[in-house]
Coordinates of C-alpha atoms in Angstrom, one line a residue:
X248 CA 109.1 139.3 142.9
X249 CA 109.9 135.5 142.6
X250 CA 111.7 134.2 139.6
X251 CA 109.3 131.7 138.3
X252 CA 106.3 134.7 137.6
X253 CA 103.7 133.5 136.2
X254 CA 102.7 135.2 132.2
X255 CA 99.6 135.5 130.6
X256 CA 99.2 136.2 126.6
X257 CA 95.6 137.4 126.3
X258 CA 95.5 136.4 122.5
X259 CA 92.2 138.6 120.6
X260 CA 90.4 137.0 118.1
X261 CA 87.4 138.2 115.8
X262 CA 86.3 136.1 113.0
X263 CA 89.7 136.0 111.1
X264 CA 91.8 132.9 112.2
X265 CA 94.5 132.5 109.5
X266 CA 97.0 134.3 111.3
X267 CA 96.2 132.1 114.9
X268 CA 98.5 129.5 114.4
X269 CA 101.4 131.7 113.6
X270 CA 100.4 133.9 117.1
X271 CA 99.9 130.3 119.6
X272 CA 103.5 128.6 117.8
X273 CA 105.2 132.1 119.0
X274 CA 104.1 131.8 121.8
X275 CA 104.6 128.5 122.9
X276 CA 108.4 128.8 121.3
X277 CA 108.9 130.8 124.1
X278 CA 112.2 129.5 126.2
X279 CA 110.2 130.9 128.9
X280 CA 108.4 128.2 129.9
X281 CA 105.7 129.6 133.2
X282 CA 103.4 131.0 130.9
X283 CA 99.8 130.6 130.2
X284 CA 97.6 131.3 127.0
X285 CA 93.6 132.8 127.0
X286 CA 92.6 132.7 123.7
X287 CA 89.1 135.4 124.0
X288 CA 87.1 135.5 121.1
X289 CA 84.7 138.2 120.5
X290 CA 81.9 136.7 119.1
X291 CA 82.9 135.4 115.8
X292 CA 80.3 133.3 113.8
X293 CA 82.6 131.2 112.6
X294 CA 84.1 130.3 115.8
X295 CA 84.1 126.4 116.6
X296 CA 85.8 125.3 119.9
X297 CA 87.4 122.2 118.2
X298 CA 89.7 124.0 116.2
X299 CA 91.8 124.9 119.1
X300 CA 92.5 121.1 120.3
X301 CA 95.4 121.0 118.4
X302 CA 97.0 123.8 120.1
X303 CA 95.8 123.0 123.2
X304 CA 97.6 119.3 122.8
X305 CA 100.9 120.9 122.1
X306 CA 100.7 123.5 124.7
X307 CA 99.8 120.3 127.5
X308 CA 102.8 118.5 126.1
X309 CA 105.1 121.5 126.8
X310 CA 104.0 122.2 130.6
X311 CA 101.5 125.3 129.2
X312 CA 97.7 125.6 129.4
X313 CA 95.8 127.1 127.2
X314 CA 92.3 129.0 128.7
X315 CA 89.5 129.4 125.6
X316 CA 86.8 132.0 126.0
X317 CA 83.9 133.0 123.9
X318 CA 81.4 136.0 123.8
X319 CA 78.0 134.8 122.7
X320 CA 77.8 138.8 120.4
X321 CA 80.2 140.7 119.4
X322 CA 81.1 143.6 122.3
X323 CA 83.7 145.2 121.3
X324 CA 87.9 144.9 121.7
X325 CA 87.2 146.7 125.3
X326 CA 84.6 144.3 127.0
X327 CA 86.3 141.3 125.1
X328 CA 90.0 142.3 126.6
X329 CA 88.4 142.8 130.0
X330 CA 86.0 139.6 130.2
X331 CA 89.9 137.8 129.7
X332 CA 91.2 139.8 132.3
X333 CA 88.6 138.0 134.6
X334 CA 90.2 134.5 133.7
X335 CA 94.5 135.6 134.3
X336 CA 96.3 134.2 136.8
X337 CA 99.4 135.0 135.6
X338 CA 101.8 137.8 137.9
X339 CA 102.8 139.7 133.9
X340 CA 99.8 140.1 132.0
X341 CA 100.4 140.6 128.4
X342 CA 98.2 140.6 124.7
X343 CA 98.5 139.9 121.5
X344 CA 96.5 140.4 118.3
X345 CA 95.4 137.7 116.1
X346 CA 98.4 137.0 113.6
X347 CA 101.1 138.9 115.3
X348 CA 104.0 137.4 116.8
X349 CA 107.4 137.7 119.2
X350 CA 110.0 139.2 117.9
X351 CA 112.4 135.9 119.4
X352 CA 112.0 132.9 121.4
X353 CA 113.5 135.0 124.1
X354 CA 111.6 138.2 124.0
X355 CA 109.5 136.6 127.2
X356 CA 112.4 136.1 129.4
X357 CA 113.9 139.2 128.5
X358 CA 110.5 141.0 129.5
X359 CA 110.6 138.9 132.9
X360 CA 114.2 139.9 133.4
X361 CA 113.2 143.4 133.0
X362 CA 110.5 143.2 135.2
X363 CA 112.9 141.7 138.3
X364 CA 115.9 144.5 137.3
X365 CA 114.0 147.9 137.3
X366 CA 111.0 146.6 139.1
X367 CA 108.7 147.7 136.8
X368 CA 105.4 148.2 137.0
X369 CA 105.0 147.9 133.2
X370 CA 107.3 147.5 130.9
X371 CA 107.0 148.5 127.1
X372 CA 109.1 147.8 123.9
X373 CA 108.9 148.5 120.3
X374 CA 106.7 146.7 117.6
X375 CA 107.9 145.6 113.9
X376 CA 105.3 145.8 110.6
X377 CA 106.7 143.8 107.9
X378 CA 105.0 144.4 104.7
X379 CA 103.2 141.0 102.8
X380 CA 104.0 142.2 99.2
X381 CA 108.0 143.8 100.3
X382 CA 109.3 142.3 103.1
X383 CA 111.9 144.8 103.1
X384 CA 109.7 147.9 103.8
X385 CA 109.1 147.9 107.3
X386 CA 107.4 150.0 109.5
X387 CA 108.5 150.7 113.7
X388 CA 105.7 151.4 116.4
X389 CA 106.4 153.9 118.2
X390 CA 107.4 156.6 116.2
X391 CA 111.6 157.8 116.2
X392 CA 109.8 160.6 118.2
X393 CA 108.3 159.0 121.2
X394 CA 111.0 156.5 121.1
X395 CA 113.6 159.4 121.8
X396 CA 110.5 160.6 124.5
X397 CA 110.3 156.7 126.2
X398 CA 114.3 156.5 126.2
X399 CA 114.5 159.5 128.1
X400 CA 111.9 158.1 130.6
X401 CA 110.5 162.0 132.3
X402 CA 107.5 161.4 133.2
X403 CA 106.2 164.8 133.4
X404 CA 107.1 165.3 129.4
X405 CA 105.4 162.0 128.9
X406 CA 102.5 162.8 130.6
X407 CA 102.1 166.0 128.5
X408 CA 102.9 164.0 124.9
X409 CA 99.6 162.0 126.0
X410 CA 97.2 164.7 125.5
X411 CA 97.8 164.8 122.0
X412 CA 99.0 161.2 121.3
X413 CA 99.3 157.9 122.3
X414 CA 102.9 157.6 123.4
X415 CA 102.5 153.2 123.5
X416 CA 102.6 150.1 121.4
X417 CA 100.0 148.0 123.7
X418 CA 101.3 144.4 121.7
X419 CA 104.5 145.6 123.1
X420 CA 103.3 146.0 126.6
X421 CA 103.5 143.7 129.6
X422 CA 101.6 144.9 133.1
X423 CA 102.0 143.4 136.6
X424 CA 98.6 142.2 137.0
X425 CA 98.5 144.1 140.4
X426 CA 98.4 147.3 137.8
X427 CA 94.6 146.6 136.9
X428 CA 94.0 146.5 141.1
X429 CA 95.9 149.9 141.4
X430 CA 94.1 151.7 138.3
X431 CA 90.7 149.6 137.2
X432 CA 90.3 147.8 133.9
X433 CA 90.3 149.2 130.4
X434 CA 86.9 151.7 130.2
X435 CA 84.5 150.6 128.5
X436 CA 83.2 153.8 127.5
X437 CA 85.3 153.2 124.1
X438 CA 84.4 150.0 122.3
X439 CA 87.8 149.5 120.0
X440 CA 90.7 151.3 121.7
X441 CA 91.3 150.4 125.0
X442 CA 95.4 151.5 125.2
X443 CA 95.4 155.0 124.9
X444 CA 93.1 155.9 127.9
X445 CA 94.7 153.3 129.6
X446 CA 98.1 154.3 129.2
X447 CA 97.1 157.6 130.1
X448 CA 95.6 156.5 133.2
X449 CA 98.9 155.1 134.3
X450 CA 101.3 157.7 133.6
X451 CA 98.8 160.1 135.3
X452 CA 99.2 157.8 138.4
X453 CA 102.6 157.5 138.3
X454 CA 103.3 153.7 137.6
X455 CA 106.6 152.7 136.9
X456 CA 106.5 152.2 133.2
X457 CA 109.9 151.1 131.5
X458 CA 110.9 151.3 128.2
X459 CA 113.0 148.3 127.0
X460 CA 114.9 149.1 123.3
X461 CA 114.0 146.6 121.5
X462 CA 111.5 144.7 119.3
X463 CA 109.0 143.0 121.2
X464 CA 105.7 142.2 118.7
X465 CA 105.6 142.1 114.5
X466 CA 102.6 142.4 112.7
X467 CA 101.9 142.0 109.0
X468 CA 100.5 144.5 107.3
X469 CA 99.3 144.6 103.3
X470 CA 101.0 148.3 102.0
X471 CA 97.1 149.5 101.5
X472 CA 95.5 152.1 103.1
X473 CA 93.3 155.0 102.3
X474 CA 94.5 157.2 105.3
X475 CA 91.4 157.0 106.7
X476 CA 90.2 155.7 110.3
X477 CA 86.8 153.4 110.5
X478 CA 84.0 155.6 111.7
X479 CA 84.4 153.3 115.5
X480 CA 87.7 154.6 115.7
X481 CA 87.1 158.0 115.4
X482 CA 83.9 157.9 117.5
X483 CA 86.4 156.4 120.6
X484 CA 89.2 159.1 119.9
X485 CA 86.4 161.6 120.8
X486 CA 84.7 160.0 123.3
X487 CA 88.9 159.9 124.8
X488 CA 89.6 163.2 124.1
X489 CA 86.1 164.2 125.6
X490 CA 85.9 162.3 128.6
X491 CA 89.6 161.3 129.8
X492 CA 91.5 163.8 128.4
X493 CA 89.8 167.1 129.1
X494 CA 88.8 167.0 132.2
X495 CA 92.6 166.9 132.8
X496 CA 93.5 169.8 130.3
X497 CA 94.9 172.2 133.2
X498 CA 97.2 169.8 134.3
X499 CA 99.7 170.2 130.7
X500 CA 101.8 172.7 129.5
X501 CA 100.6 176.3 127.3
X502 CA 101.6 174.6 124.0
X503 CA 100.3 170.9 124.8
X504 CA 96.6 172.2 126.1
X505 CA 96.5 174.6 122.3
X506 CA 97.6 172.0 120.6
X507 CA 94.6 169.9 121.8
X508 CA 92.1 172.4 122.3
X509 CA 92.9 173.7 118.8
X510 CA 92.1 169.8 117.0
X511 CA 88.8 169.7 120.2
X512 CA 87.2 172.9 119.4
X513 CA 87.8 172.7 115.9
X514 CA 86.5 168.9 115.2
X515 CA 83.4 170.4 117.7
X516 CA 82.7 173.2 115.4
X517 CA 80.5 172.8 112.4
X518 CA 80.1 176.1 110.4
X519 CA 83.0 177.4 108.5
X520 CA 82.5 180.8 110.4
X521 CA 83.0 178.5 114.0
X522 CA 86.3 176.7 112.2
X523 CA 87.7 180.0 111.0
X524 CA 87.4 181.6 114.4
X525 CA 89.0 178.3 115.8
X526 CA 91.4 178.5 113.5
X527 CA 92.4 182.9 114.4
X528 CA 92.0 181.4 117.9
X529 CA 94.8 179.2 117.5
X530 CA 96.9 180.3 114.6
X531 CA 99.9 179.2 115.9
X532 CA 98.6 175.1 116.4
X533 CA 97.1 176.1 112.4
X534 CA 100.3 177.2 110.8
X535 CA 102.2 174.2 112.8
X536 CA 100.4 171.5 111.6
X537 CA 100.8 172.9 108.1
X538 CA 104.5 172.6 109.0
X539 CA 103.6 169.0 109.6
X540 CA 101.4 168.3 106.5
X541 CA 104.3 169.8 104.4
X542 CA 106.8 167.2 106.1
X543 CA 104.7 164.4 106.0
X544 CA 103.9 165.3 102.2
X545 CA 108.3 165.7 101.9
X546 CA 108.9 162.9 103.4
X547 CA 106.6 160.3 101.4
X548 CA 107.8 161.6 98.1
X549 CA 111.8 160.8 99.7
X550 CA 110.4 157.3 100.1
X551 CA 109.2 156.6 96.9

């Protein structure tokens, strides 16, 4: 791989623009200078082509291009990341959400270097939420747990992990754009998530993912949330769970394949007869994630 790799931010956008200036001026703060910007709208309403001249003036006086696209209808976070695939050049593909930002002007180069020292295939970091109202409560994607998991870098115990959760931060993600020619694009079977059964896809065949300790992305987030997923998001964590993930069951550990076929056959069961015998069925994945609920319940009353 040559030193002057070529990056593309894939920057997502859907009808909110506030936070789109803060996103482009991260980016093109960058001391890496070889990189190129596709801003891919997913058919907002709102969306006039205009307001991006501004951004594209700075980013042609700083040696960067900046590549607009817009979907005539809204299609989804899937179709909308793929459709910008179409349009990269760039050797290190990498995305960011509207409003969120690098971490430093160096983050880039550090991702480049990373790329050239372990030659990486991917290589993933850690994402910051700051809170709007307290900017000293903070938040860190990916969990202490799958951090410990990532540092450790087995592949095999990663590969389990997956089944039951999504082990990645995808704004902390970079891919070598020969990746998507290895594995295919993000499936658009799922209209909103398109990391977890893409991440899964690659540690199934064996790319060369490496973890890199430190923050990459922040987001803002408000401090409101009722805990519960939009109905989209939960119809793609099904259709995941349905069509990615279990055809594949056999290939995990005892406790991994209970653990999911415990949350499957239970969330596939509608009578309270069919959910008891699920639950008999599995008593042990029952009894631990009332462990869990306990500790979660613990650990929120420690915070307060």
């Amino acid at each position: 791989m040559k030193q002057d790799l070529l990056v593309t931010i894939i920057v997502l956008t859907y009808k909110d623009f506030s936070g789109l200036n803060k996103t482009v001026e991260a980016i093109l703060e960058q001391t890496y200078q070889n990189i190129e910007i596709i801003i891919s709208d997913d058919g907002s309403e709102n969306y006039q082509e205009d307001m991006f001249l501004p951004f594209q003036k700075k980013a042609e006086a700083e040696n960067k291009k900046i590549i607009l696209k817009h979907h005539a209808q809204n299609e989804g976070t899937v179709k909308n990341i793929n459709g910008a695939l179409e349009l990269a050049t760039g050797d290190i593909i990498g995305f960011l959400g509207c409003g969120d930002y690098y971490a430093s002007k160096e983050i880039i180069k550090e991702i480049v270097d990373e790329f050239l020292k372990k030659d990486a295939e991917v290589v993933t970091g850690k994402m910051k939420g700051i809170s709007l109202s307290n900017p000293q409560r903070t938040t860190c994607l990916p969990e202490k747990h799958l951090i410990k998991l990532l540092k450790e870098g087995n592949r095999d115990k990663i590969y389990r992990k997956m089944f039951n959760e999504n082990c990645f931060c995808a704004p902390a993600t970079f891919y070598k754009k020969d990746v998507y020619d290895k594995v295919g694009k993000y499936d658009e079977r799922m209209r909103l998530i398109e990391d977890y059964p893409f991440m899964f896809k690659l540690v199934r065949n064996h790319i060369k993912i490496v973890f890199m300790d430190r923050y990459v992305t922040i987001y803002l987030f408000d401090g409101v949330s009722s805990g519960k997923q939009s109905p989209a998001i939960c119809a793609d964590l099904e259709k995941i769970k349905k069509y990615v993930l279990l055809p594949h069951i056999e290939e995990c550990d005892r406790r991994s394949r209970r653990l999911f076929l415990y949350n499957y056959e239970r969330k596939n069961t509608k009578s309270v007869t069919e959910k008891l015998c699920v639950t008999i069925k599995y008593f042990d994945q029952f009894l631990y994630w009332q462990y869990k609920r306990v500790d979660g319940i613990c650990k929120a009353q420690r915070r307060k």
